[in-house]
PDB file of C-alpha atoms in Angstrom:
ATOM      1  CA  GLY A 580      92.575 -82.133 238.250  1.00  0.00           C
ATOM      2  CA  ALA A 581      94.158 -79.166 240.090  1.00  0.00           C
ATOM      3  CA  GLY A 582      89.893 -77.452 240.329  1.00  0.00           C
ATOM      4  CA  VAL A 583      86.766 -77.931 239.874  1.00  0.00           C
ATOM      5  CA  SER A 584      86.045 -77.957 235.694  1.00  0.00           C
ATOM      6  CA  GLN A 585      82.610 -77.195 233.661  1.00  0.00           C
ATOM      7  CA  SER A 586      81.955 -77.622 230.461  1.00  0.00           C
ATOM      8  CA  PRO A 587      80.705 -76.204 228.223  1.00  0.00           C
ATOM      9  CA  SER A 588      81.702 -72.944 229.536  1.00  0.00           C
ATOM     10  CA  ASN A 589      79.011 -71.209 227.134  1.00  0.00           C
ATOM     11  CA  LYS A 590      75.956 -72.807 225.804  1.00  0.00           C
ATOM     12  CA  VAL A 591      73.408 -70.973 223.924  1.00  0.00           C
ATOM     13  CA  THR A 592      70.341 -72.987 222.777  1.00  0.00           C
ATOM     14  CA  GLU A 593      66.868 -72.749 221.545  1.00  0.00           C
ATOM     15  CA  LYS A 594      63.379 -72.941 224.070  1.00  0.00           C
ATOM     16  CA  GLY A 595      62.213 -76.362 224.059  1.00  0.00           C
ATOM     17  CA  LYS A 596      65.179 -78.052 223.833  1.00  0.00           C
ATOM     18  CA  ASP A 597      67.370 -79.870 226.592  1.00  0.00           C
ATOM     19  CA  VAL A 598      70.946 -79.284 227.674  1.00  0.00           C
ATOM     20  CA  GLU A 599      73.424 -80.899 229.461  1.00  0.00           C
ATOM     21  CA  LEU A 600      76.229 -79.446 231.667  1.00  0.00           C
ATOM     22  CA  ARG A 601      79.240 -81.643 233.295  1.00  0.00           C
ATOM     23  CA  CYS A 602      81.071 -80.886 236.297  1.00  0.00           C
ATOM     24  CA  ASP A 603      84.328 -82.832 237.102  1.00  0.00           C
ATOM     25  CA  PRO A 604      85.027 -82.066 240.993  1.00  0.00           C
ATOM     26  CA  ILE A 605      88.554 -82.411 242.130  1.00  0.00           C
ATOM     27  CA  SER A 606      89.758 -85.603 242.916  1.00  0.00           C
ATOM     28  CA  GLY A 607      88.969 -86.947 246.171  1.00  0.00           C
ATOM     29  CA  HIS A 608      86.088 -84.972 247.148  1.00  0.00           C
ATOM     30  CA  THR A 609      82.925 -86.587 247.785  1.00  0.00           C
ATOM     31  CA  ALA A 610      80.663 -83.542 248.001  1.00  0.00           C
ATOM     32  CA  LEU A 611      79.209 -82.190 244.915  1.00  0.00           C
ATOM     33  CA  TYR A 612      77.381 -79.124 244.551  1.00  0.00           C
ATOM     34  CA  TRP A 613      75.317 -77.264 242.084  1.00  0.00           C
ATOM     35  CA  TYR A 614      74.316 -73.963 242.222  1.00  0.00           C
ATOM     36  CA  ARG A 615      72.475 -71.317 239.638  1.00  0.00           C
ATOM     37  CA  GLN A 616      73.158 -67.715 239.491  1.00  0.00           C
ATOM     38  CA  SER A 617      70.555 -65.678 237.704  1.00  0.00           C
ATOM     39  CA  LEU A 618      72.598 -62.055 236.145  1.00  0.00           C
ATOM     40  CA  GLY A 619      72.888 -59.712 239.103  1.00  0.00           C
ATOM     41  CA  GLN A 620      71.072 -62.416 241.805  1.00  0.00           C
ATOM     42  CA  GLY A 621      73.041 -64.413 244.080  1.00  0.00           C
ATOM     43  CA  LEU A 622      73.564 -67.803 244.163  1.00  0.00           C
ATOM     44  CA  GLU A 623      70.141 -70.565 244.750  1.00  0.00           C
ATOM     45  CA  PHE A 624      71.363 -73.775 245.647  1.00  0.00           C
ATOM     46  CA  LEU A 625      69.842 -76.535 243.407  1.00  0.00           C
ATOM     47  CA  ILE A 626      71.392 -79.977 244.486  1.00  0.00           C
ATOM     48  CA  TYR A 627      74.343 -81.764 246.412  1.00  0.00           C
ATOM     49  CA  PHE A 628      75.655 -85.423 246.211  1.00  0.00           C
ATOM     50  CA  GLN A 629      77.648 -86.999 249.271  1.00  0.00           C
ATOM     51  CA  GLY A 630      79.127 -89.909 248.559  1.00  0.00           C
ATOM     52  CA  ASN A 631      76.668 -92.745 248.184  1.00  0.00           C
ATOM     53  CA  SER A 632      74.069 -90.756 249.887  1.00  0.00           C
ATOM     54  CA  ALA A 633      70.759 -90.329 248.431  1.00  0.00           C
ATOM     55  CA  PRO A 634      71.288 -86.626 247.045  1.00  0.00           C
ATOM     56  CA  ASP A 635      69.750 -83.313 248.055  1.00  0.00           C
ATOM     57  CA  LYS A 636      67.227 -82.665 245.679  1.00  0.00           C
ATOM     58  CA  SER A 637      65.476 -79.927 247.805  1.00  0.00           C
ATOM     59  CA  GLY A 638      66.694 -77.157 245.343  1.00  0.00           C
ATOM     60  CA  LEU A 639      65.917 -77.977 241.628  1.00  0.00           C
ATOM     61  CA  PRO A 640      63.662 -75.458 241.114  1.00  0.00           C
ATOM     62  CA  SER A 641      61.449 -77.994 238.459  1.00  0.00           C
ATOM     63  CA  ASP A 642      60.960 -81.220 237.298  1.00  0.00           C
ATOM     64  CA  ARG A 643      62.749 -80.235 234.266  1.00  0.00           C
ATOM     65  CA  PHE A 644      65.958 -80.177 235.782  1.00  0.00           C
ATOM     66  CA  SER A 645      67.579 -83.589 236.941  1.00  0.00           C
ATOM     67  CA  ALA A 646      71.529 -84.069 238.008  1.00  0.00           C
ATOM     68  CA  GLU A 647      73.234 -87.805 238.252  1.00  0.00           C
ATOM     69  CA  ARG A 648      76.741 -88.536 239.809  1.00  0.00           C
ATOM     70  CA  THR A 649      78.251 -91.190 237.708  1.00  0.00           C
ATOM     71  CA  GLY A 650      81.065 -93.506 240.231  1.00  0.00           C
ATOM     72  CA  GLY A 651      81.421 -91.132 242.228  1.00  0.00           C
ATOM     73  CA  SER A 652      82.641 -88.560 240.499  1.00  0.00           C
ATOM     74  CA  VAL A 653      81.491 -86.320 237.562  1.00  0.00           C
ATOM     75  CA  SER A 654      78.604 -84.963 237.779  1.00  0.00           C
ATOM     76  CA  THR A 655      75.694 -84.180 234.741  1.00  0.00           C
ATOM     77  CA  LEU A 656      72.976 -81.833 235.216  1.00  0.00           C
ATOM     78  CA  THR A 657      70.163 -82.017 232.929  1.00  0.00           C
ATOM     79  CA  ILE A 658      67.550 -78.906 232.128  1.00  0.00           C
ATOM     80  CA  GLN A 659      65.031 -80.600 229.638  1.00  0.00           C
ATOM     81  CA  ARG A 660      62.806 -77.922 227.330  1.00  0.00           C
ATOM     82  CA  THR A 661      64.890 -74.968 227.993  1.00  0.00           C
ATOM     83  CA  GLN A 662      62.777 -72.044 229.553  1.00  0.00           C
ATOM     84  CA  GLN A 663      64.455 -68.165 229.206  1.00  0.00           C
ATOM     85  CA  GLU A 664      63.991 -68.152 232.775  1.00  0.00           C
ATOM     86  CA  ASP A 665      66.273 -70.835 232.651  1.00  0.00           C
ATOM     87  CA  SER A 666      69.479 -68.485 231.271  1.00  0.00           C
ATOM     88  CA  ALA A 667      71.372 -68.418 234.354  1.00  0.00           C
ATOM     89  CA  VAL A 668      74.920 -69.111 235.575  1.00  0.00           C
ATOM     90  CA  TYR A 669      75.608 -72.388 236.400  1.00  0.00           C
ATOM     91  CA  LEU A 670      77.921 -73.419 239.253  1.00  0.00           C
ATOM     92  CA  CYS A 671      79.645 -76.727 240.419  1.00  0.00           C
ATOM     93  CA  ALA A 672      81.466 -76.851 243.346  1.00  0.00           C
ATOM     94  CA  SER A 673      82.823 -79.515 245.829  1.00  0.00           C
ATOM     95  CA  SER A 674      84.641 -80.208 248.820  1.00  0.00           C
ATOM     96  CA  LEU A 675      85.914 -83.080 251.241  1.00  0.00           C
ATOM     97  CA  GLY A 676      83.672 -84.834 253.213  1.00  0.00           C
ATOM     98  CA  PRO A 677      83.232 -85.258 256.777  1.00  0.00           C
ATOM     99  CA  GLY A 678      85.743 -86.864 259.146  1.00  0.00           C
ATOM    100  CA  THR A 679      88.717 -85.537 256.909  1.00  0.00           C
ATOM    101  CA  GLY A 680      89.437 -82.615 260.037  1.00  0.00           C
ATOM    102  CA  GLU A 681      88.293 -79.168 260.313  1.00  0.00           C
ATOM    103  CA  SER A 682      91.212 -77.506 259.153  1.00  0.00           C
ATOM    104  CA  SER A 683      90.989 -78.711 255.410  1.00  0.00           C
ATOM    105  CA  GLY A 684      87.256 -80.377 255.364  1.00  0.00           C
ATOM    106  CA  ASN A 685      83.768 -78.465 254.702  1.00  0.00           C
ATOM    107  CA  THR A 686      85.666 -75.376 252.554  1.00  0.00           C
ATOM    108  CA  ILE A 687      83.736 -75.954 248.818  1.00  0.00           C
ATOM    109  CA  TYR A 688      85.595 -75.117 245.663  1.00  0.00           C
ATOM    110  CA  PHE A 689      83.719 -73.673 242.583  1.00  0.00           C
ATOM    111  CA  GLY A 690      84.012 -74.252 239.359  1.00  0.00           C
ATOM    112  CA  GLU A 691      83.951 -71.158 236.283  1.00  0.00           C
ATOM    113  CA  GLY A 692      80.355 -71.989 236.053  1.00  0.00           C
ATOM    114  CA  SER A 693      78.565 -72.829 232.583  1.00  0.00           C
ATOM    115  CA  TRP A 694      76.704 -69.615 231.169  1.00  0.00           C
ATOM    116  CA  LEU A 695      73.788 -71.146 229.712  1.00  0.00           C
ATOM    117  CA  THR A 696      71.234 -68.831 227.808  1.00  0.00           C
ATOM    118  CA  VAL A 697      68.178 -69.727 226.300  1.00  0.00           C
ATOM    119  CA  VAL A 698      66.704 -67.913 223.057  1.00  0.00           C
TER     120      VAL A 698
ATOM    121  CA  ALA B   1      65.887 -74.446 257.845  1.00  0.00           C
ATOM    122  CA  GLN B   2      69.512 -73.000 257.427  1.00  0.00           C
ATOM    123  CA  SER B   3      69.066 -69.310 255.914  1.00  0.00           C
ATOM    124  CA  VAL B   4      71.169 -66.125 255.160  1.00  0.00           C
ATOM    125  CA  ALA B   5      70.943 -62.439 254.796  1.00  0.00           C
ATOM    126  CA  GLN B   6      72.824 -59.899 253.526  1.00  0.00           C
ATOM    127  CA  PRO B   7      71.068 -56.804 254.756  1.00  0.00           C
ATOM    128  CA  GLU B   8      72.454 -54.456 251.933  1.00  0.00           C
ATOM    129  CA  ASP B   9      73.291 -54.872 248.756  1.00  0.00           C
ATOM    130  CA  GLN B  10      75.894 -52.125 248.130  1.00  0.00           C
ATOM    131  CA  VAL B  11      78.712 -50.971 250.313  1.00  0.00           C
ATOM    132  CA  ASN B  12      80.827 -47.718 249.058  1.00  0.00           C
ATOM    133  CA  VAL B  13      83.412 -47.256 250.506  1.00  0.00           C
ATOM    134  CA  ALA B  14      87.125 -44.687 250.360  1.00  0.00           C
ATOM    135  CA  GLU B  15      90.026 -46.370 249.588  1.00  0.00           C
ATOM    136  CA  GLY B  16      92.400 -47.153 252.446  1.00  0.00           C
ATOM    137  CA  ASN B  17      89.132 -47.221 254.929  1.00  0.00           C
ATOM    138  CA  PRO B  18      87.960 -49.416 256.717  1.00  0.00           C
ATOM    139  CA  LEU B  19      85.066 -51.304 255.162  1.00  0.00           C
ATOM    140  CA  THR B  20      82.581 -53.986 256.691  1.00  0.00           C
ATOM    141  CA  VAL B  21      79.914 -56.457 254.685  1.00  0.00           C
ATOM    142  CA  LYS B  22      77.496 -57.699 257.289  1.00  0.00           C
ATOM    143  CA  CYS B  23      76.003 -61.011 256.877  1.00  0.00           C
ATOM    144  CA  THR B  24      73.041 -62.736 259.660  1.00  0.00           C
ATOM    145  CA  TYR B  25      72.346 -66.341 259.786  1.00  0.00           C
ATOM    146  CA  SER B  26      69.955 -68.580 261.060  1.00  0.00           C
ATOM    147  CA  VAL B  27      70.935 -72.461 261.209  1.00  0.00           C
ATOM    148  CA  SER B  28      69.440 -75.035 264.037  1.00  0.00           C
ATOM    149  CA  GLY B  29      73.077 -76.587 265.254  1.00  0.00           C
ATOM    150  CA  ASN B  30      76.489 -75.516 265.479  1.00  0.00           C
ATOM    151  CA  PRO B  31      77.116 -73.218 262.669  1.00  0.00           C
ATOM    152  CA  TYR B  32      79.897 -73.452 259.607  1.00  0.00           C
ATOM    153  CA  LEU B  33      80.154 -69.913 257.914  1.00  0.00           C
ATOM    154  CA  PHE B  34      82.097 -68.752 254.919  1.00  0.00           C
ATOM    155  CA  TRP B  35      82.813 -66.013 252.951  1.00  0.00           C
ATOM    156  CA  TYR B  36      83.341 -65.877 249.201  1.00  0.00           C
ATOM    157  CA  VAL B  37      84.230 -63.575 246.707  1.00  0.00           C
ATOM    158  CA  GLN B  38      83.941 -63.316 243.439  1.00  0.00           C
ATOM    159  CA  TYR B  39      85.154 -60.817 240.819  1.00  0.00           C
ATOM    160  CA  PRO B  40      83.205 -60.383 236.815  1.00  0.00           C
ATOM    161  CA  ASN B  41      82.736 -63.132 234.867  1.00  0.00           C
ATOM    162  CA  ARG B  42      84.312 -65.530 237.239  1.00  0.00           C
ATOM    163  CA  GLY B  43      83.829 -67.856 239.666  1.00  0.00           C
ATOM    164  CA  LEU B  44      83.829 -67.626 243.531  1.00  0.00           C
ATOM    165  CA  GLN B  45      86.849 -67.974 245.746  1.00  0.00           C
ATOM    166  CA  PHE B  46      87.199 -68.778 248.998  1.00  0.00           C
ATOM    167  CA  LEU B  47      88.320 -66.137 251.282  1.00  0.00           C
ATOM    168  CA  LEU B  48      87.808 -67.800 254.870  1.00  0.00           C
ATOM    169  CA  LYS B  49      85.694 -70.033 257.337  1.00  0.00           C
ATOM    170  CA  TYR B  50      84.539 -70.443 261.139  1.00  0.00           C
ATOM    171  CA  ILE B  51      84.002 -73.757 261.919  1.00  0.00           C
ATOM    172  CA  THR B  52      84.797 -73.514 265.928  1.00  0.00           C
ATOM    173  CA  GLY B  53      87.752 -71.656 268.122  1.00  0.00           C
ATOM    174  CA  ASP B  54      88.589 -68.146 268.047  1.00  0.00           C
ATOM    175  CA  ASN B  55      85.486 -65.739 267.180  1.00  0.00           C
ATOM    176  CA  LEU B  56      88.181 -63.890 264.775  1.00  0.00           C
ATOM    177  CA  VAL B  57      88.880 -65.321 261.845  1.00  0.00           C
ATOM    178  CA  LYS B  58      91.595 -64.274 259.547  1.00  0.00           C
ATOM    179  CA  GLY B  59      92.187 -64.863 255.743  1.00  0.00           C
ATOM    180  CA  SER B  60      93.102 -63.911 252.255  1.00  0.00           C
ATOM    181  CA  TYR B  61      93.823 -60.783 250.934  1.00  0.00           C
ATOM    182  CA  GLY B  62      94.287 -59.027 254.507  1.00  0.00           C
ATOM    183  CA  PHE B  63      90.108 -60.083 255.316  1.00  0.00           C
ATOM    184  CA  GLU B  64      88.653 -61.040 258.706  1.00  0.00           C
ATOM    185  CA  ALA B  65      85.140 -61.889 259.892  1.00  0.00           C
ATOM    186  CA  GLU B  66      84.218 -62.021 263.442  1.00  0.00           C
ATOM    187  CA  PHE B  67      81.821 -64.857 264.326  1.00  0.00           C
ATOM    188  CA  ASN B  68      79.143 -63.864 267.016  1.00  0.00           C
ATOM    189  CA  LYS B  69      76.536 -66.201 268.443  1.00  0.00           C
ATOM    190  CA  SER B  70      74.584 -64.282 270.395  1.00  0.00           C
ATOM    191  CA  GLN B  71      73.916 -61.525 267.221  1.00  0.00           C
ATOM    192  CA  THR B  72      73.767 -64.758 264.814  1.00  0.00           C
ATOM    193  CA  SER B  73      76.112 -62.424 262.681  1.00  0.00           C
ATOM    194  CA  PHE B  74      79.191 -63.227 261.075  1.00  0.00           C
ATOM    195  CA  HIS B  75      80.707 -59.526 259.451  1.00  0.00           C
ATOM    196  CA  LEU B  76      83.464 -59.582 257.172  1.00  0.00           C
ATOM    197  CA  LYS B  77      85.697 -56.398 257.747  1.00  0.00           C
ATOM    198  CA  LYS B  78      89.454 -55.012 256.719  1.00  0.00           C
ATOM    199  CA  PRO B  79      90.867 -52.410 258.068  1.00  0.00           C
ATOM    200  CA  SER B  80      91.966 -50.592 254.895  1.00  0.00           C
ATOM    201  CA  ALA B  81      90.218 -51.043 251.166  1.00  0.00           C
ATOM    202  CA  LEU B  82      91.634 -51.590 248.332  1.00  0.00           C
ATOM    203  CA  VAL B  83      90.064 -50.331 244.753  1.00  0.00           C
ATOM    204  CA  SER B  84      90.595 -53.748 243.871  1.00  0.00           C
ATOM    205  CA  ASP B  85      88.829 -55.115 246.636  1.00  0.00           C
ATOM    206  CA  SER B  86      85.629 -53.816 244.401  1.00  0.00           C
ATOM    207  CA  ALA B  87      83.264 -57.051 243.367  1.00  0.00           C
ATOM    208  CA  LEU B  88      80.270 -59.283 244.749  1.00  0.00           C
ATOM    209  CA  TYR B  89      80.694 -60.631 248.437  1.00  0.00           C
ATOM    210  CA  PHE B  90      79.160 -64.223 249.062  1.00  0.00           C
ATOM    211  CA  CYS B  91      78.004 -64.839 252.824  1.00  0.00           C
ATOM    212  CA  ALA B  92      77.184 -68.949 253.380  1.00  0.00           C
ATOM    213  CA  VAL B  93      76.175 -70.758 255.887  1.00  0.00           C
ATOM    214  CA  ARG B  94      76.521 -74.689 256.504  1.00  0.00           C
ATOM    215  CA  ASP B  95      74.364 -76.752 259.722  1.00  0.00           C
ATOM    216  CA  GLY B  96      77.297 -78.126 261.296  1.00  0.00           C
ATOM    217  CA  ARG B  97      75.467 -81.602 260.697  1.00  0.00           C
ATOM    218  CA  GLY B  98      75.104 -81.955 256.967  1.00  0.00           C
ATOM    219  CA  PHE B  99      76.743 -80.407 253.990  1.00  0.00           C
ATOM    220  CA  LYS B 100      73.967 -78.589 252.952  1.00  0.00           C
ATOM    221  CA  THR B 101      75.348 -75.005 251.513  1.00  0.00           C
ATOM    222  CA  ILE B 102      73.404 -71.865 251.861  1.00  0.00           C
ATOM    223  CA  PHE B 103      74.355 -68.624 250.623  1.00  0.00           C
ATOM    224  CA  GLY B 104      73.530 -65.321 251.160  1.00  0.00           C
ATOM    225  CA  ALA B 105      72.384 -62.635 247.869  1.00  0.00           C
ATOM    226  CA  GLY B 106      75.650 -61.584 247.870  1.00  0.00           C
ATOM    227  CA  THR B 107      76.686 -57.940 248.624  1.00  0.00           C
ATOM    228  CA  ARG B 108      78.417 -55.632 246.316  1.00  0.00           C
ATOM    229  CA  LEU B 109      81.276 -53.990 247.629  1.00  0.00           C
ATOM    230  CA  PHE B 110      82.362 -50.845 245.798  1.00  0.00           C
ATOM    231  CA  VAL B 111      86.367 -48.839 246.326  1.00  0.00           C
ATOM    232  CA  LYS B 112      86.569 -45.663 245.223  1.00  0.00           C
ATOM    233  CA  ALA B 113      89.768 -44.099 244.977  1.00  0.00           C
TER     234      ALA B 113
END
């Protein structure tokens, strides 16, 4: 697609339920990122995928959070047993991979985000 | 580990005046530096980046940023602010050897007419 697509755009869930957030990156982008933005806060790095390499999961806040990327394209961020503090905007982004040139590589393009509210 | 600091939570400037939004960074290798802007209820939009070359980088909407290696800074500037520039601005850094990109806490810019 033309841009990074995220779904759902809004999700209200009850505490304790599991949620799945989906990200469809820009076609041809091999790097994919997930960030979390709490109300009025900065961006918290969660995880990134680059091609077939093992993902960098260093930002995942707890073992309730997991993400996968199937076929090197679409990614799903799963939050199990949601808590109220999980309420935030979850932003997905993608970029071209290495070896693509300094002029066009490395810029991260963001989706509009998935707004999660845990009640 | 890489890190980014945006020392000001908020910057206030009058329309027509120059603006500066500060950013300092820490990274092991050569830095890739970025500025993004976020308007209310929207995702982040790319403004400009420094990869290599000229220290002064020009970007979208008349913004520019100057890479200063000795001061490890990458301040965002605009010669004449517009009310429509009011938004949340994020600085980001990536170690040139990898892909992990860390964002600062953001600086809210208010431009008063």
